[in-house]
PDB file of C-alpha atoms in Angstrom:
ATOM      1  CA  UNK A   1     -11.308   6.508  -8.746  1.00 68.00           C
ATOM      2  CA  UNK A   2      -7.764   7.272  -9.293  1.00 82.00           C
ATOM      3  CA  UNK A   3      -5.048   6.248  -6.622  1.00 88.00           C
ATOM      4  CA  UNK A   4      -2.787   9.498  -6.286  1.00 92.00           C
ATOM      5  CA  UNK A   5       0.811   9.165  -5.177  1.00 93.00           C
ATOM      6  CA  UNK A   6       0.195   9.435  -1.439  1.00 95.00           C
ATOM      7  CA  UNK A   7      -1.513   5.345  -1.696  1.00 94.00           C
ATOM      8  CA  UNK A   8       1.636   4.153  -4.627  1.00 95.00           C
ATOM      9  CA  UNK A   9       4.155   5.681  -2.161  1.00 96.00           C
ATOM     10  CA  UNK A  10       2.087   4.564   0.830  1.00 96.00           C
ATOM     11  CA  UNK A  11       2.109   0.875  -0.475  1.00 96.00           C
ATOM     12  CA  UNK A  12       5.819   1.176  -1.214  1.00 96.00           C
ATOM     13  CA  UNK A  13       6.951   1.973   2.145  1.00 96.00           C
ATOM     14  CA  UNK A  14       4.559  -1.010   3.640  1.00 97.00           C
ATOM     15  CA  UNK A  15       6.010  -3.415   1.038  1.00 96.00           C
ATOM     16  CA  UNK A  16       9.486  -2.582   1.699  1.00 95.00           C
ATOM     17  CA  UNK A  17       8.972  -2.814   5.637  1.00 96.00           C
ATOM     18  CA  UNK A  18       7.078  -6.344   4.609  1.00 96.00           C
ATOM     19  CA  UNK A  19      10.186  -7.129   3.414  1.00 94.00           C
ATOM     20  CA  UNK A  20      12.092  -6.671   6.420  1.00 93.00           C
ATOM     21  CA  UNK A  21       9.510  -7.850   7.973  1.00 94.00           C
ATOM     22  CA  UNK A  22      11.522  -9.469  11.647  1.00 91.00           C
ATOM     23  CA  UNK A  23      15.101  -8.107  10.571  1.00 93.00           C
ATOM     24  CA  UNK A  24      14.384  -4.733  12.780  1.00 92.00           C
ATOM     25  CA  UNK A  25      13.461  -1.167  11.432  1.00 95.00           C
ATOM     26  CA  UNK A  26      14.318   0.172   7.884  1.00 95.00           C
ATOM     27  CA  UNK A  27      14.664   3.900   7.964  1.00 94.00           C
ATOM     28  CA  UNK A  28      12.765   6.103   5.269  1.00 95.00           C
ATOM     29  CA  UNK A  29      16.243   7.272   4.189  1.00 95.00           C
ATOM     30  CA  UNK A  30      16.732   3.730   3.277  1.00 95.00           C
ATOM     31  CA  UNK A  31      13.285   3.215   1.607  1.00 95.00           C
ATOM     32  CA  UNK A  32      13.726   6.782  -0.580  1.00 96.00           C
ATOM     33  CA  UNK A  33      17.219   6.218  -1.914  1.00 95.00           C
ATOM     34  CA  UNK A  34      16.108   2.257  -2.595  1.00 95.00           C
ATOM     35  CA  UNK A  35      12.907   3.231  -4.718  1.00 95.00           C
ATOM     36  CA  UNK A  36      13.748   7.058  -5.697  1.00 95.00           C
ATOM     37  CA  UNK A  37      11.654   8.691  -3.846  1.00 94.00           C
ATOM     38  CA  UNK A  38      11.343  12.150  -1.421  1.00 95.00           C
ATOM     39  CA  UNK A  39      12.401  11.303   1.917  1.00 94.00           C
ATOM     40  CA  UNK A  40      10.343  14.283   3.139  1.00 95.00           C
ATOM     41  CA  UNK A  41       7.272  12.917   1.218  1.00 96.00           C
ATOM     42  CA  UNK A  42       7.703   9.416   2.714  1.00 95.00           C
ATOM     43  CA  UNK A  43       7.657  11.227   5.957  1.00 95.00           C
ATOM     44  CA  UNK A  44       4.053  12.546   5.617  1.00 95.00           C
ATOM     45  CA  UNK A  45       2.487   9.502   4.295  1.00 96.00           C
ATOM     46  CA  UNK A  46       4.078   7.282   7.105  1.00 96.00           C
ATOM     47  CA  UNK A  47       2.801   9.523   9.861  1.00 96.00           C
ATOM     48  CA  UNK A  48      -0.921   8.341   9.414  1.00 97.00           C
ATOM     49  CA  UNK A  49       0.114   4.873   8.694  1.00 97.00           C
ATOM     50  CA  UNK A  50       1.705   4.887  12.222  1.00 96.00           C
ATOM     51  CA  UNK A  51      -1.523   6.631  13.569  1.00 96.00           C
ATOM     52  CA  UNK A  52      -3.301   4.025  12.594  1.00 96.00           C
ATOM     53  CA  UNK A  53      -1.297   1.751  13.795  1.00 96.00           C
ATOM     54  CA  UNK A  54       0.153  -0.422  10.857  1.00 96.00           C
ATOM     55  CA  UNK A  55       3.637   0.576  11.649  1.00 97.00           C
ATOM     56  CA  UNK A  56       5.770   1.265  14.664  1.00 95.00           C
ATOM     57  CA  UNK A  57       8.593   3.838  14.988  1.00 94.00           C
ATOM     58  CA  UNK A  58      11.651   2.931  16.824  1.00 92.00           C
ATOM     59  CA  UNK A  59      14.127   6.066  17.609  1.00 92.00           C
ATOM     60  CA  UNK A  60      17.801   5.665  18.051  1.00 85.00           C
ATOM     61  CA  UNK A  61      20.770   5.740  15.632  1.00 84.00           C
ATOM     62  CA  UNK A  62      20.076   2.288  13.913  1.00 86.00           C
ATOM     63  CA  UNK A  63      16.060   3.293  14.193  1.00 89.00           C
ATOM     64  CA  UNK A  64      13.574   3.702  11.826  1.00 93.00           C
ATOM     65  CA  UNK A  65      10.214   1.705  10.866  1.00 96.00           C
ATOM     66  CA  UNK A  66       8.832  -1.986  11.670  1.00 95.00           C
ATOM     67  CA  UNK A  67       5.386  -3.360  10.650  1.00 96.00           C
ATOM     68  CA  UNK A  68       3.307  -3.414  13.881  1.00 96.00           C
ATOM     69  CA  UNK A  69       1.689  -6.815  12.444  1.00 95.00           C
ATOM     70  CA  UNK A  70       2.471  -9.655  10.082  1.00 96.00           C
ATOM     71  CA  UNK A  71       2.418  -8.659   6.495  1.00 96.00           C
ATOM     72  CA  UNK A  72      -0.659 -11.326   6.279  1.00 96.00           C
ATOM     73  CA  UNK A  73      -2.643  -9.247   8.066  1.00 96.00           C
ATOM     74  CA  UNK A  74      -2.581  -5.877   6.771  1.00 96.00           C
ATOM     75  CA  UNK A  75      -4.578  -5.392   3.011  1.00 96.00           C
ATOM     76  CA  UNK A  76      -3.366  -3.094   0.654  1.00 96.00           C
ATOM     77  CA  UNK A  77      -7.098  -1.818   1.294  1.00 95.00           C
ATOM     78  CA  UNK A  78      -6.356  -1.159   5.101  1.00 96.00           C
ATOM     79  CA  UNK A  79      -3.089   1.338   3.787  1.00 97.00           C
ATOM     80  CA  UNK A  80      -5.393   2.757   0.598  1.00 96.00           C
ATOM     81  CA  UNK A  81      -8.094   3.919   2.885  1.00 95.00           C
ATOM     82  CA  UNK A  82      -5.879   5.566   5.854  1.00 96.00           C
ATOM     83  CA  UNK A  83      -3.734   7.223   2.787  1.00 96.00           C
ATOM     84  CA  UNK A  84      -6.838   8.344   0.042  1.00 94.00           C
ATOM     85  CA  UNK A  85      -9.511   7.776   2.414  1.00 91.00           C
ATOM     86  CA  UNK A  86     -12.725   6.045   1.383  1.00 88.00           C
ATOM     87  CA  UNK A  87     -13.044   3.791  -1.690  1.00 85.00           C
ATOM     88  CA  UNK A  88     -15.453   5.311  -3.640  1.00 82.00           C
ATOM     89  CA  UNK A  89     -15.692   5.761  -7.763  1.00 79.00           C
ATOM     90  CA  UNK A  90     -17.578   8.893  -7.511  1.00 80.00           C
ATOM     91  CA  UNK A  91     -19.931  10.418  -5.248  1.00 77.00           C
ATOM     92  CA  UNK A  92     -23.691   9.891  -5.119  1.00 68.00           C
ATOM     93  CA  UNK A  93     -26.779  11.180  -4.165  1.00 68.00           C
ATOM     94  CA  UNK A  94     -30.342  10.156  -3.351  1.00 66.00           C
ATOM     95  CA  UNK A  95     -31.182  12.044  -6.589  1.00 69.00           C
ATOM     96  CA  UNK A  96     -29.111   9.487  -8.965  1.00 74.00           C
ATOM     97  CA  UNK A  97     -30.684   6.754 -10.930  1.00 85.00           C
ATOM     98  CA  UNK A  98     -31.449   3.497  -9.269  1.00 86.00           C
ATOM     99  CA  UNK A  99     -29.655   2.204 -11.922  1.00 89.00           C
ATOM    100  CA  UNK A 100     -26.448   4.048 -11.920  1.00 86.00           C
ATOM    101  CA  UNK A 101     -26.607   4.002  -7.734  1.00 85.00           C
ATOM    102  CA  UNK A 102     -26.557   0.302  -8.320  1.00 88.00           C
ATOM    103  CA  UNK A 103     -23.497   0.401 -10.594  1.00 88.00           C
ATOM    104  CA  UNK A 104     -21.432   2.803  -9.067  1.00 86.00           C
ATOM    105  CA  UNK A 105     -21.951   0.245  -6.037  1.00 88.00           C
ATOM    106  CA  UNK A 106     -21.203  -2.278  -7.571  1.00 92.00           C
ATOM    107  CA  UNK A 107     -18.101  -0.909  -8.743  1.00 91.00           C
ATOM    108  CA  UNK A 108     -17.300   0.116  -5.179  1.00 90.00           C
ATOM    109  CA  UNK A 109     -17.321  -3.193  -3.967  1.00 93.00           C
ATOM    110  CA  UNK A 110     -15.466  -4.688  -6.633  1.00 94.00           C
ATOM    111  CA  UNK A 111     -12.343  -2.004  -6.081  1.00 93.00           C
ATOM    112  CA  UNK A 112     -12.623  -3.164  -2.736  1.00 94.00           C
ATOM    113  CA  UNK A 113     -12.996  -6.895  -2.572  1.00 95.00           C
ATOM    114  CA  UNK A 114      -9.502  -6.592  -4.739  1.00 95.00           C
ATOM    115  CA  UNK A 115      -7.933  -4.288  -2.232  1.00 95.00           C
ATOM    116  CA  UNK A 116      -9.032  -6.387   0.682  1.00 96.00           C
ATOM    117  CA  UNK A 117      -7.977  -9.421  -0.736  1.00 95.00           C
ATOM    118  CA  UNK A 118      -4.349  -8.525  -1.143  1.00 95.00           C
ATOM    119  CA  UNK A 119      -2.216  -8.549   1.696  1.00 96.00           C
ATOM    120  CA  UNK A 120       1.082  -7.426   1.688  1.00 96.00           C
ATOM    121  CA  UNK A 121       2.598 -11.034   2.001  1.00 94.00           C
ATOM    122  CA  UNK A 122       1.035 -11.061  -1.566  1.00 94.00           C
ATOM    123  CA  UNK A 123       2.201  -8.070  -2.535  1.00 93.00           C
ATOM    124  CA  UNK A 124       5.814  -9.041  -1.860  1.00 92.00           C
ATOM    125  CA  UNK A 125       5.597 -12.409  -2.680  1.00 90.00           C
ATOM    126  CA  UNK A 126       4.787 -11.553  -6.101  1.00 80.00           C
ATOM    127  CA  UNK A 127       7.184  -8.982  -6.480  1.00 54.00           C
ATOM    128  CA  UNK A 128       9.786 -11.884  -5.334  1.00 52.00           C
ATOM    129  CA  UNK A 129       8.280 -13.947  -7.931  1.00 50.00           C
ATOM    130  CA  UNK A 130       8.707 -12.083 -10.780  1.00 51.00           C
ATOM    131  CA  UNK A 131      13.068 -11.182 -10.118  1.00 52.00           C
ATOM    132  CA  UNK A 132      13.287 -14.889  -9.767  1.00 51.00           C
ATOM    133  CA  UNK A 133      11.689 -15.684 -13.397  1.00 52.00           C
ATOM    134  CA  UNK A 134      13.725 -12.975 -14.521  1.00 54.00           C
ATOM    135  CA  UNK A 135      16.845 -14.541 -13.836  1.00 55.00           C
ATOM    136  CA  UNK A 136      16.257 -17.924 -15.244  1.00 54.00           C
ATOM    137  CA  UNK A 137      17.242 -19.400 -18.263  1.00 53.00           C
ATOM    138  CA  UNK A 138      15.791 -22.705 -20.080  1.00 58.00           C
ATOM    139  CA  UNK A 139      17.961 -24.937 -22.345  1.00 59.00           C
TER     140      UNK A 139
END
């Protein structure tokens, strides 16, 4: 299983409105220039993320995005499966191997124990984490 650009993108826009997270919306103007990215592009992946209800939209001209829930509550596995759809390693039939049907199961499960175990609050908090360390010095 390979995680195209629509779930990396997808989980940038979530981390950045994480960020935010109580300041008010960010736009996706914002969240492009900020990270690089096609504005357009972040337009498309956020419509399904606010379909599904992770984020909000608020209009006017100091609108954009807000998460619709604390960043401890969505998983990167909740934006992963609205973005890529179902967490699977390859697909199997009746007609496979007990043996492989077990592992590719197995493998399933383990993809998604990780991705259900990370919440954004982690996501950010280790990103946070890491610029601080990178700023220190020891004498």
């Amino acid at each position: 299983m390979k995680i195209s650009t629509k779930g990396r993108y997808g989980l940038t826009i979530m981390m950045e409105l994480a960020v935010k997270y109580g300041e008010g919306p960010l736009s996706l103007k914002s969240i492009a220039e900020r990270n690089q990215l096609s504005e357009h592009y972040l337009e498309q992946l956020v419509a399904p993320l606010r379909n599904a209800g992770l984020v909000k939209s608020v209009r006017g001209a100091y609108g954009g995005y807000i998460l619709s829930k604390e960043p401890e509550s969505i998983t990167s596995g909740d934006i992963i499966r609205i973005l890529e759809g179902p967490i699977s390693p390859v697909d199997f039939t009746e007609e496979d191997d007990p043996a492989k049907r077990d592992l590719w199961l197995r493998i399933r499960d383990s993809i998604a124990g990780v991705l259900d175990s990370t919440t954004l609050a982690d996501l950010i908090a280790y990103k946070e984490e890491r610029e601080v360390d990178s700023y220190m010095f020891y004498i």
